[in-house]
DNA sequence: TGGACGATTGACT
DNA sequence: GTCAATCGTCCAT
């Protein structure tokens, strides 16, 4: 059955977000109902809804009380291709299944109801597992995607060199729709 | 209470 | 290459 089973991915691209000191972070303005998870204990997921249709997924890393998050931007599906493709579309190529933050959550079947899930709890709906360490010389850094202004100064986007599942870089776009102001 | 905007994607020219 | 879709959240009245 296509709606059951497990999809596993190997992360190939992430972005780091600090809390109160990072203008690019949702937690920059302090703790709100939405960002409460980021201020919580590490090992939990912060899932947020954006653009009226997409879910993005972060791992909380720092100690409880300190906002922090690592956005999972892209990954390579290593298990559960059929299920991932059932969620993403029958014609989607393997490397496209989780190439991009919203695509990644869709391939994994993650949505807002998993916000705050403990990734370290055995038997939970989501798990994070230790994989093969990536050598430093295979990791490249760049400015964060879609983050402009003062938040762009941090080269906190990390990706594995040569990985075809890394999402294409897009510079921050101020706002396309023209509004009178 | 109202309005602007977003850690994006996919469709279209 | 450009642009619309779509709605939760947050800030300014």
Coordinates of N, CA and C (backbone and C1' of nucleotides) in Angstrom, one line a residue:
Chain A
X1 N 0.8 -1.2 0.0 CA 0.0 0.0 0.0 C 0.9 1.3 0.0
X2 N 0.5 2.1 -0.9 CA 1.4 3.3 -1.1 C 1.4 4.3 0.1
X3 N 0.4 4.2 0.9 CA 0.3 5.1 2.0 C 1.0 4.7 3.3
X4 N 1.6 3.5 3.2 CA 2.2 3.0 4.4 C 3.7 2.6 4.1
X5 N 4.5 2.5 5.1 CA 5.9 2.1 4.9 C 6.8 3.2 5.4
X6 N 8.0 3.1 5.0 CA 9.0 4.1 5.4 C 9.8 4.7 4.3
X7 N 10.0 6.0 4.4 CA 10.8 6.7 3.4 C 12.0 7.2 4.2
X8 N 13.2 6.8 3.7 CA 14.5 7.2 4.4 C 15.2 8.1 3.4
X9 N 15.8 9.2 3.9 CA 16.6 10.0 3.1 C 18.0 10.3 3.7
X10 N 19.0 10.5 2.9 CA 20.3 10.9 3.3 C 20.4 12.4 3.0
X11 N 20.6 13.2 4.1 CA 20.6 14.7 3.9 C 21.8 15.1 3.1
X12 N 21.5 16.0 2.1 CA 22.6 16.5 1.3 C 22.7 18.0 1.4
X13 N 21.8 18.6 2.0 CA 21.8 20.1 2.0 C 21.0 20.6 3.2
X14 N 21.6 21.5 4.0 CA 20.9 22.0 5.2 C 21.2 23.5 5.3
X15 N 20.4 24.2 6.1 CA 20.7 25.6 6.4 C 20.6 25.8 7.9
X16 N 21.5 26.6 8.5 CA 21.4 26.8 9.9 C 20.8 28.1 10.2
X17 N 20.0 28.1 11.3 CA 19.3 29.4 11.7 C 19.6 29.5 13.2
X18 N 20.2 30.7 13.6 CA 20.3 31.0 15.0 C 19.0 31.6 15.4
X19 N 18.9 32.0 16.7 CA 17.6 32.5 17.2 C 17.5 34.0 17.2
X20 N 17.6 34.5 18.4 CA 17.4 36.0 18.6 C 18.4 36.8 17.8
X21 N 19.6 36.3 17.5 CA 20.6 37.1 16.9 C 20.6 37.0 15.4
X22 N 19.7 36.3 14.9 CA 19.7 36.0 13.4 C 18.5 36.6 12.7
X23 N 18.6 37.7 12.0 CA 17.5 38.3 11.3 C 16.8 37.4 10.3
X24 N 17.5 36.3 9.9 CA 16.9 35.4 8.9 C 16.0 34.3 9.6
X25 N 16.1 34.3 10.9 CA 15.4 33.2 11.6 C 14.0 33.7 12.1
X26 N 13.1 32.7 12.0 CA 11.7 33.0 12.5 C 11.7 33.4 14.0
X27 N 12.8 33.0 14.7 CA 12.8 33.2 16.1 C 13.5 34.6 16.5
X28 N 13.8 35.3 15.4 CA 14.5 36.6 15.6 C 13.7 37.5 16.5
X29 N 12.4 37.6 16.3 CA 11.6 38.5 17.1 C 11.2 37.9 18.4
X30 N 11.8 36.8 18.8 CA 11.4 36.3 20.1 C 10.4 35.1 20.0
X31 N 10.1 34.6 21.1 CA 9.3 33.4 21.1 C 7.8 33.7 20.8
X32 N 7.2 33.0 19.9 CA 5.8 33.2 19.7 C 5.2 31.8 19.7
X33 N 3.9 31.8 19.5 CA 3.2 30.5 19.5 C 3.8 29.6 18.4
X34 N 4.1 30.2 17.3 CA 4.7 29.4 16.2 C 6.1 28.9 16.4
X35 N 6.9 29.8 17.0 CA 8.3 29.4 17.1 C 8.7 28.7 18.4
X36 N 7.7 28.5 19.2 CA 7.9 27.9 20.6 C 8.8 26.6 20.5
X37 N 8.6 25.8 19.5 CA 9.3 24.6 19.4 C 10.8 24.8 19.3
X38 N 11.2 25.9 18.6 CA 12.6 26.2 18.4 C 13.3 26.6 19.7
X39 N 12.5 27.0 20.7 CA 13.0 27.4 22.0 C 13.0 26.2 22.9
X40 N 12.5 25.1 22.5 CA 12.3 23.9 23.3 C 13.6 23.1 23.3
X41 N 13.4 21.8 23.8 CA 14.6 20.9 23.8 C 15.1 20.5 22.5
X42 N 16.4 20.2 22.3 CA 16.9 19.7 21.1 C 16.4 18.4 20.7
X43 N 16.5 18.1 19.4 CA 16.1 16.7 18.9 C 14.7 16.7 18.5
X44 N 14.0 17.9 18.6 CA 12.6 17.9 18.1 C 12.5 18.6 16.8
X45 N 11.4 18.4 16.1 CA 11.3 19.1 14.8 C 10.4 20.3 14.8
X46 N 10.8 21.3 14.2 CA 10.0 22.5 14.0 C 9.5 22.5 12.6
X47 N 8.2 22.3 12.4 CA 7.6 22.3 11.1 C 6.8 23.5 10.9
X48 N 7.0 24.3 9.8 CA 6.2 25.5 9.6 C 5.6 25.5 8.2
X49 N 4.5 26.2 8.1 CA 3.8 26.3 6.9 C 4.1 27.6 6.2
X50 N 4.4 27.6 4.9 CA 4.7 28.8 4.2 C 4.1 28.9 2.8
X51 N 4.0 30.1 2.3 CA 3.5 30.4 1.0 C 2.1 29.7 0.8
X52 N 1.4 29.5 1.9 CA 0.0 29.0 1.8 C -0.1 27.6 1.3
X53 N 1.0 26.9 1.1 CA 0.9 25.6 0.6 C 2.0 24.6 0.9
X54 N 3.1 25.1 1.4 CA 4.3 24.3 1.6 C 4.7 24.1 3.1
X55 N 5.2 23.0 3.4 CA 5.7 22.7 4.7 C 7.2 22.6 4.7
X56 N 7.9 23.2 5.6 CA 9.3 23.0 5.8 C 9.7 22.5 7.1
X57 N 10.8 21.8 7.2 CA 11.1 21.0 8.4 C 12.5 21.4 8.9
X58 N 12.6 21.6 10.2 CA 13.8 22.0 10.9 C 14.1 21.0 12.0
X59 N 15.4 20.9 12.4 CA 15.8 20.2 13.6 C 16.2 21.2 14.6
X60 N 15.7 21.1 15.8 CA 16.1 22.0 16.9 C 17.4 21.4 17.5
X61 N 18.4 22.3 17.6 CA 19.7 21.8 18.0 C 20.2 22.3 19.3
X62 N 19.9 23.5 19.7 CA 20.5 24.1 20.9 C 19.7 23.7 22.1
X63 N 20.3 24.1 23.2 CA 19.7 23.7 24.5 C 18.3 24.4 24.7
X64 N 17.5 23.8 25.5 CA 16.2 24.4 25.7 C 16.3 25.8 26.3
X65 N 15.5 26.7 25.7 CA 15.6 28.1 26.1 C 16.4 28.9 25.1
X66 N 17.2 28.3 24.2 CA 18.0 29.0 23.2 C 17.4 28.6 21.9
X67 N 16.9 29.5 21.1 CA 16.3 29.2 19.8 C 17.4 28.8 18.8
X68 N 17.1 27.8 18.1 CA 18.0 27.3 17.0 C 17.3 26.4 16.1
X69 N 17.8 26.3 14.9 CA 17.1 25.3 14.0 C 18.1 25.1 12.8
X70 N 17.9 23.9 12.3 CA 18.6 23.5 11.0 C 17.6 23.1 10.0
X71 N 17.4 23.9 9.0 CA 16.4 23.6 8.0 C 16.9 22.5 7.1
X72 N 16.1 21.5 6.9 CA 16.5 20.4 6.0 C 16.1 20.8 4.6
X73 N 17.0 21.1 3.8 CA 16.7 21.7 2.4 C 16.6 20.6 1.3
X74 N 17.4 19.6 1.4 CA 17.4 18.6 0.4 C 18.0 17.3 0.9
X75 N 17.6 16.2 0.2 CA 18.2 14.9 0.6 C 18.0 14.0 -0.6
X76 N 18.7 12.9 -0.4 CA 18.6 11.8 -1.4 C 17.8 10.7 -0.9
X77 N 16.8 10.3 -1.5 CA 16.0 9.2 -1.0 C 16.8 7.9 -1.2
X78 N 16.9 7.2 0.0 CA 17.7 5.9 -0.1 C 16.8 4.7 0.2
X79 N 15.6 5.0 0.6 CA 14.7 3.9 0.9 C 13.3 4.4 0.8
X80 N 12.4 3.5 0.2 CA 11.0 3.9 0.1 C 10.7 4.8 -1.1
X81 N 11.5 4.6 -2.2 CA 11.3 5.4 -3.4 C 9.8 5.3 -3.9
X82 N 9.2 4.1 -3.8 CA 7.9 4.0 -4.4 C 6.9 4.9 -3.6
X83 N 7.0 4.9 -2.3 CA 6.1 5.6 -1.4 C 6.4 7.1 -1.6
X84 N 7.7 7.5 -1.7 CA 8.0 8.9 -1.9 C 7.4 9.4 -3.3
X85 N 7.5 8.5 -4.3 CA 7.0 8.9 -5.6 C 5.5 9.0 -5.6
X86 N 4.9 8.1 -4.8 CA 3.4 8.2 -4.7 C 3.0 9.5 -4.1
X87 N 3.8 10.1 -3.2 CA 3.5 11.4 -2.6 C 3.9 12.5 -3.6
X88 N 4.9 12.4 -4.3 CA 5.5 13.5 -5.1 C 5.0 13.5 -6.5
X89 N 4.6 12.3 -7.0 CA 4.2 12.3 -8.4 C 4.9 11.1 -9.1
X90 N 4.2 10.4 -10.0 CA 4.8 9.2 -10.6 C 5.9 9.5 -11.5
X91 N 6.0 10.7 -12.1 CA 7.0 10.9 -13.1 C 8.2 11.6 -12.5
X92 N 8.2 11.8 -11.2 CA 9.4 12.5 -10.6 C 10.6 11.7 -10.5
X93 N 11.7 12.2 -11.0 CA 13.0 11.4 -11.0 C 13.5 11.2 -9.5
X94 N 14.2 10.2 -9.3 CA 14.7 9.9 -8.0 C 15.4 11.1 -7.3
X95 N 16.3 11.7 -8.0 CA 17.0 12.8 -7.4 C 16.2 14.0 -7.1
X96 N 15.0 14.1 -7.7 CA 14.1 15.2 -7.5 C 13.1 15.0 -6.4
X97 N 13.1 13.8 -5.9 CA 12.1 13.5 -4.9 C 12.2 14.3 -3.6
X98 N 13.4 14.6 -3.2 CA 13.5 15.5 -2.0 C 14.5 16.6 -2.2
X99 N 14.5 17.1 -3.5 CA 15.4 18.2 -3.8 C 14.7 19.5 -3.6
X100 N 14.8 20.0 -2.4 CA 14.1 21.3 -2.0 C 13.4 21.0 -0.7
X101 N 13.3 22.1 0.1 CA 12.8 21.9 1.5 C 11.3 21.4 1.5
X102 N 10.5 22.0 0.6 CA 9.1 21.6 0.6 C 8.9 20.2 0.0
X103 N 9.7 19.9 -1.0 CA 9.7 18.6 -1.6 C 10.1 17.5 -0.6
X104 N 11.1 17.9 0.2 CA 11.6 16.9 1.2 C 10.5 16.5 2.1
X105 N 9.8 17.5 2.6 CA 8.7 17.2 3.6 C 7.6 16.4 2.9
X106 N 7.4 16.7 1.7 CA 6.3 16.0 1.0 C 6.7 14.5 0.8
X107 N 7.9 14.3 0.4 CA 8.4 13.0 0.2 C 8.4 12.2 1.4
X108 N 8.6 12.8 2.6 CA 8.6 12.1 3.8 C 7.2 12.0 4.5
X109 N 6.3 12.8 3.9 CA 5.0 12.8 4.4 C 4.9 13.6 5.7
X110 N 5.7 14.6 5.8 CA 5.7 15.5 7.0 C 4.8 16.7 6.8
X111 N 4.0 17.0 7.8 CA 3.2 18.2 7.7 C 3.1 18.7 9.1
X112 N 2.3 19.7 9.3 CA 2.2 20.5 10.5 C 1.9 19.6 11.8
X113 N 1.2 18.5 11.6 CA 0.8 17.8 12.8 C 2.0 17.0 13.4
X114 N 3.1 17.1 12.7 CA 4.3 16.5 13.3 C 5.2 17.6 13.9
X115 N 4.8 18.8 13.9 CA 5.5 19.9 14.6 C 5.7 19.5 16.1
X116 N 7.0 19.6 16.5 CA 7.3 19.3 17.9 C 7.6 17.8 18.2
X117 N 7.6 17.0 17.1 CA 7.9 15.6 17.3 C 9.3 15.4 17.8
X118 N 9.5 14.5 18.7 CA 10.8 14.1 19.2 C 11.5 13.1 18.3
X119 N 12.5 13.5 17.6 CA 13.2 12.6 16.6 C 14.0 11.5 17.3
X120 N 14.3 11.7 18.6 CA 15.1 10.7 19.2 C 14.3 9.6 19.9
X121 N 13.0 9.7 19.9 CA 12.2 8.8 20.6 C 12.0 7.5 19.7
X122 N 12.3 6.4 20.2 CA 12.2 5.2 19.5 C 10.7 4.9 19.2
X123 N 10.4 4.5 18.0 CA 9.0 4.2 17.7 C 8.1 5.4 17.3
X124 N 8.8 6.5 17.3 CA 8.0 7.7 16.8 C 7.8 7.7 15.3
X125 N 7.0 8.6 14.8 CA 6.7 8.7 13.4 C 7.9 9.2 12.6
X126 N 8.8 9.9 13.2 CA 10.0 10.4 12.6 C 11.2 10.1 13.4
X127 N 12.3 9.7 12.7 CA 13.5 9.4 13.4 C 14.7 10.0 12.7
X128 N 15.7 10.4 13.4 CA 17.0 10.8 12.8 C 18.0 9.8 13.2
X129 N 18.8 9.3 12.3 CA 19.8 8.3 12.5 C 21.2 8.8 12.1
X130 N 22.1 8.3 12.8 CA 23.5 8.6 12.5 C 23.9 7.9 11.2
X131 N 24.5 8.6 10.2 CA 24.9 8.0 9.0 C 26.4 8.1 8.9
X132 N 26.9 7.9 7.7 CA 28.3 7.9 7.4 C 28.8 9.4 7.4
X133 N 29.8 9.7 8.2 CA 30.3 11.1 8.3 C 30.8 11.5 6.9
X134 N 30.5 12.8 6.6 CA 30.9 13.3 5.3 C 32.2 14.1 5.6
X135 N 33.3 13.8 4.8 CA 34.5 14.5 5.0 C 34.4 16.0 4.8
X136 N 35.1 16.8 5.5 CA 35.0 18.2 5.5 C 35.2 18.8 4.0
X137 N 36.1 18.1 3.3 CA 36.4 18.7 2.0 C 35.3 18.4 1.0
X138 N 34.3 17.6 1.4 CA 33.2 17.4 0.5 C 32.0 18.3 0.9
X139 N 32.2 19.2 1.8 CA 31.1 20.0 2.3 C 31.4 21.5 1.8
X140 N 30.5 22.1 1.1 CA 30.6 23.4 0.7 C 29.6 24.3 1.4
X141 N 30.0 25.6 1.6 CA 29.2 26.5 2.3 C 28.8 27.7 1.3
X142 N 27.7 28.3 1.6 CA 27.3 29.4 0.8 C 26.2 30.2 1.6
X143 N 25.8 31.4 1.0 CA 24.8 32.2 1.7 C 23.5 31.4 1.7
X144 N 22.7 31.7 2.6 CA 21.4 31.0 2.7 C 20.4 31.3 1.6
X145 N 19.7 30.3 1.2 CA 18.8 30.5 0.1 C 17.6 31.3 0.6
X146 N 17.1 32.3 -0.2 CA 15.9 33.0 0.2 C 16.0 33.9 1.4
X147 N 17.2 34.0 1.9 CA 17.3 34.9 3.1 C 18.1 36.1 2.6
X148 N 17.5 37.3 2.8 CA 18.1 38.5 2.4 C 18.5 39.4 3.5
X149 N 18.9 40.6 3.2 CA 19.3 41.6 4.2 C 20.4 41.1 5.1
X150 N 20.4 41.5 6.4 CA 21.5 41.2 7.3 C 21.6 39.7 7.5
X151 N 20.5 39.0 7.2 CA 20.6 37.5 7.5 C 21.4 36.8 6.4
X152 N 21.7 37.5 5.3 CA 22.5 36.9 4.2 C 24.0 36.8 4.5
X153 N 24.4 37.5 5.5 CA 25.9 37.5 5.7 C 26.4 36.2 6.2
X154 N 25.6 35.4 6.8 CA 26.1 34.1 7.3 C 26.1 33.1 6.2
X155 N 27.3 32.4 6.0 CA 27.4 31.3 5.0 C 26.9 30.0 5.6
X156 N 25.7 30.0 6.0 CA 25.2 28.9 6.8 C 24.4 27.9 6.0
X157 N 24.5 27.9 4.7 CA 24.0 26.9 3.9 C 25.1 25.9 3.6
X158 N 24.9 24.7 4.0 CA 25.9 23.6 3.8 C 25.3 22.6 2.8
X159 N 26.2 22.2 1.9 CA 25.7 21.1 1.0 C 26.9 20.2 0.6
X160 N 26.6 19.0 0.2 CA 27.6 18.0 -0.1 C 28.0 18.3 -1.6
X161 N 29.3 18.4 -1.8 CA 29.8 18.7 -3.2 C 29.4 17.6 -4.1
X162 N 28.9 18.0 -5.3 CA 28.7 17.0 -6.3 C 27.4 16.2 -6.2
X163 N 26.6 16.5 -5.2 CA 25.3 15.8 -5.0 C 24.3 16.3 -6.0
X164 N 23.7 15.5 -6.7 CA 22.7 15.9 -7.7 C 21.4 16.3 -7.0
X165 N 21.2 15.9 -5.8 CA 19.9 16.2 -5.1 C 20.0 17.5 -4.4
X166 N 21.1 18.2 -4.5 CA 21.2 19.6 -3.8 C 20.3 20.5 -4.6
X167 N 19.5 21.3 -3.9 CA 18.6 22.2 -4.6 C 19.3 23.4 -5.3
X168 N 18.8 23.8 -6.4 CA 19.4 25.0 -7.1 C 19.4 26.2 -6.2
X169 N 20.5 26.9 -6.2 CA 20.5 28.1 -5.4 C 19.7 29.3 -6.0
X170 N 18.9 29.9 -5.1 CA 18.1 31.0 -5.5 C 18.4 32.2 -4.6
X171 N 18.8 33.3 -5.1 CA 19.0 34.5 -4.3 C 17.7 35.0 -3.7
X172 N 17.8 35.7 -2.6 CA 16.6 36.3 -1.9 C 15.9 37.2 -2.9
X173 N 14.6 37.0 -2.9 CA 13.8 37.9 -3.7 C 12.9 38.8 -2.8
X174 N 13.1 40.1 -3.0 CA 12.3 41.0 -2.0 C 10.8 40.8 -2.0
X175 N 10.2 40.9 -3.1 CA 8.8 40.7 -3.2 C 8.4 40.9 -4.7
X176 N 7.8 39.9 -5.3 CA 7.5 40.1 -6.7 C 6.3 40.9 -6.9
X177 N 5.2 40.7 -6.1 CA 4.0 41.4 -6.3 C 4.2 42.9 -6.0
X178 N 3.8 43.8 -6.9 CA 4.0 45.2 -6.7 C 2.9 45.7 -5.9
X179 N 3.2 46.3 -4.8 CA 2.2 46.9 -3.9 C 2.4 48.4 -3.7
X180 N 1.4 49.1 -3.7 CA 1.5 50.6 -3.4 C 1.9 50.7 -1.9
X181 N 2.9 51.5 -1.7 CA 3.3 51.8 -0.3 C 4.1 53.1 -0.2
Chain B
dT1 P -12.9 41.4 16.1 O5' -12.0 42.3 15.1 C5' -12.4 43.6 14.9 C4' -11.6 44.1 13.7 C3' -11.5 43.2 12.5 O3' -11.8 43.9 11.3 C1' -9.3 43.7 13.1
dG2 P -11.8 43.3 9.9 O5' -10.5 43.9 9.2 C5' -10.1 45.3 9.4 C4' -8.8 45.6 8.8 C3' -8.6 44.9 7.4 O3' -8.0 45.8 6.5 C1' -6.9 44.2 8.8
dG3 P -7.9 45.6 5.0 O5' -6.3 45.4 4.8 C5' -5.5 46.4 5.4 C4' -4.0 45.9 5.3 C3' -3.7 45.2 4.0 O3' -2.4 45.6 3.7 C1' -3.3 43.8 5.7
dA4 P -1.8 45.6 2.2 O5' -0.3 45.2 2.4 C5' 0.3 45.7 3.6 C4' 1.4 44.7 4.0 C3' 2.1 44.1 2.7 O3' 3.5 44.1 2.9 C1' 1.3 42.4 4.2
dC5 P 4.5 43.8 1.8 O5' 5.0 42.4 2.3 C5' 5.5 42.2 3.6 C4' 5.7 40.8 3.9 C3' 6.4 40.0 2.8 O3' 7.4 39.3 3.3 C1' 4.5 38.9 3.6
dG6 P 8.7 38.8 2.5 O5' 8.8 37.4 3.0 C5' 8.8 37.1 4.4 C4' 8.5 35.7 4.7 C3' 9.3 34.7 3.7 O3' 9.6 33.5 4.4 C1' 7.0 34.4 3.4
dA7 P 10.8 33.3 5.4 O5' 11.5 32.2 4.6 C5' 12.4 32.5 3.5 C4' 13.1 31.2 3.2 C3' 12.3 30.0 2.9 O3' 13.0 29.1 2.1 C1' 13.5 29.7 4.9
dT8 P 12.8 29.2 0.5 O5' 11.2 28.8 0.3 C5' 10.7 27.6 0.7 C4' 9.9 26.9 -0.4 C3' 10.7 26.4 -1.6 O3' 10.5 25.0 -1.7 C1' 8.8 27.6 -2.3
dT9 P 11.2 24.2 -2.9 O5' 10.0 24.0 -3.9 C5' 8.8 23.5 -3.5 C4' 7.7 23.7 -4.5 C3' 8.1 23.1 -5.9 O3' 7.1 22.1 -6.1 C1' 7.2 25.3 -6.1
dG10 P 7.4 21.0 -7.3 O5' 6.4 21.6 -8.5 C5' 5.1 21.8 -8.1 C4' 4.5 22.7 -9.2 C3' 4.7 22.1 -10.6 O3' 3.5 22.2 -11.4 C1' 5.4 24.3 -10.5
dA11 P 3.3 21.4 -12.8 O5' 2.5 22.5 -13.6 C5' 1.7 23.5 -12.9 C4' 1.6 24.7 -13.7 C3' 1.7 24.5 -15.3 O3' 0.7 25.3 -15.9 C1' 3.4 26.0 -14.6
dC12 P 0.5 25.0 -17.5 O5' 0.9 26.4 -18.2 C5' 0.7 27.6 -17.4 C4' 1.7 28.6 -18.0 C3' 1.9 28.5 -19.5 O3' 1.6 29.8 -20.1 C1' 3.9 28.7 -18.3
dT13 P 1.6 29.9 -21.7 O5' 2.8 30.9 -22.0 C5' 3.0 32.0 -21.2 C4' 4.1 32.9 -21.7 C3' 4.3 32.8 -23.3 O3' 4.7 34.1 -23.7 C1' 6.3 32.0 -22.2
Chain C
dG1 P 17.6 32.8 -16.1 O5' 16.3 33.7 -16.3 C5' 16.4 34.8 -17.1 C4' 15.1 35.0 -17.8 C3' 13.9 35.3 -16.8 O3' 13.9 36.7 -16.5 C1' 13.3 33.6 -18.4
dT2 P 13.2 37.2 -15.2 O5' 11.6 36.9 -15.5 C5' 11.0 37.5 -16.6 C4' 9.5 37.1 -16.5 C3' 8.8 37.6 -15.2 O3' 7.6 38.2 -15.5 C1' 8.5 35.3 -15.5
dC3 P 6.9 39.0 -14.4 O5' 5.8 38.0 -13.8 C5' 4.9 37.3 -14.7 C4' 4.1 36.3 -14.0 C3' 3.6 36.8 -12.6 O3' 2.2 36.4 -12.4 C1' 4.7 34.8 -12.4
dA4 P 1.3 37.3 -11.5 O5' 0.2 36.2 -11.2 C5' -0.1 35.3 -12.2 C4' -0.5 34.0 -11.5 C3' -1.4 34.1 -10.3 O3' -2.4 33.1 -10.3 C1' 0.6 33.0 -9.7
dA5 P -3.5 33.1 -9.2 O5' -3.2 31.9 -8.3 C5' -2.9 30.7 -8.9 C4' -2.5 29.7 -7.8 C3' -3.4 29.8 -6.5 O3' -3.7 28.5 -6.1 C1' -1.1 30.0 -6.0
dT6 P -5.0 28.3 -5.3 O5' -4.5 28.5 -3.8 C5' -3.6 27.6 -3.3 C4' -3.2 28.1 -1.9 C3' -4.4 28.7 -1.1 O3' -4.4 28.2 0.2 C1' -2.6 30.3 -1.2
dC7 P -5.8 28.2 0.9 O5' -5.3 28.6 2.4 C5' -4.4 27.8 3.0 C4' -3.7 28.6 4.1 C3' -4.6 29.5 5.0 O3' -4.1 29.5 6.3 C1' -3.0 30.9 4.0
dG8 P -4.8 28.8 7.4 O5' -3.6 28.7 8.6 C5' -2.5 28.0 8.3 C4' -1.2 28.7 8.9 C3' -1.5 29.3 10.3 O3' -0.2 29.1 11.0 C1' -0.9 31.0 8.8
dT9 P -0.2 29.4 12.5 O5' 0.6 30.8 12.5 C5' 1.9 30.9 11.9 C4' 2.4 32.3 11.8 C3' 2.3 33.0 13.1 O3' 3.6 33.5 13.5 C1' 1.5 34.3 11.3
dC10 P 3.8 34.1 14.9 O5' 4.0 35.6 14.6 C5' 4.9 36.0 13.5 C4' 4.7 37.5 13.2 C3' 4.6 38.4 14.4 O3' 5.4 39.5 14.2 C1' 2.8 38.7 13.0
dC11 P 5.8 40.4 15.4 O5' 5.4 41.8 14.8 C5' 5.8 42.2 13.5 C4' 5.0 43.3 13.0 C3' 4.8 44.4 14.0 O3' 5.0 45.7 13.4 C1' 2.7 43.6 13.4
dA12 P 5.1 47.0 14.2 O5' 4.0 47.9 13.5 C5' 3.7 47.7 12.1 C4' 2.4 48.3 11.8 C3' 2.1 49.6 12.6 O3' 1.5 50.6 11.7 C1' 0.4 48.0 13.0
dT13 P 1.1 52.0 12.3 O5' -0.2 51.7 13.0 C5' -1.3 52.6 12.9 C4' -2.6 51.8 12.4 C3' -3.8 52.5 13.0 O3' -4.8 52.5 11.9 C1' -3.7 50.2 13.7

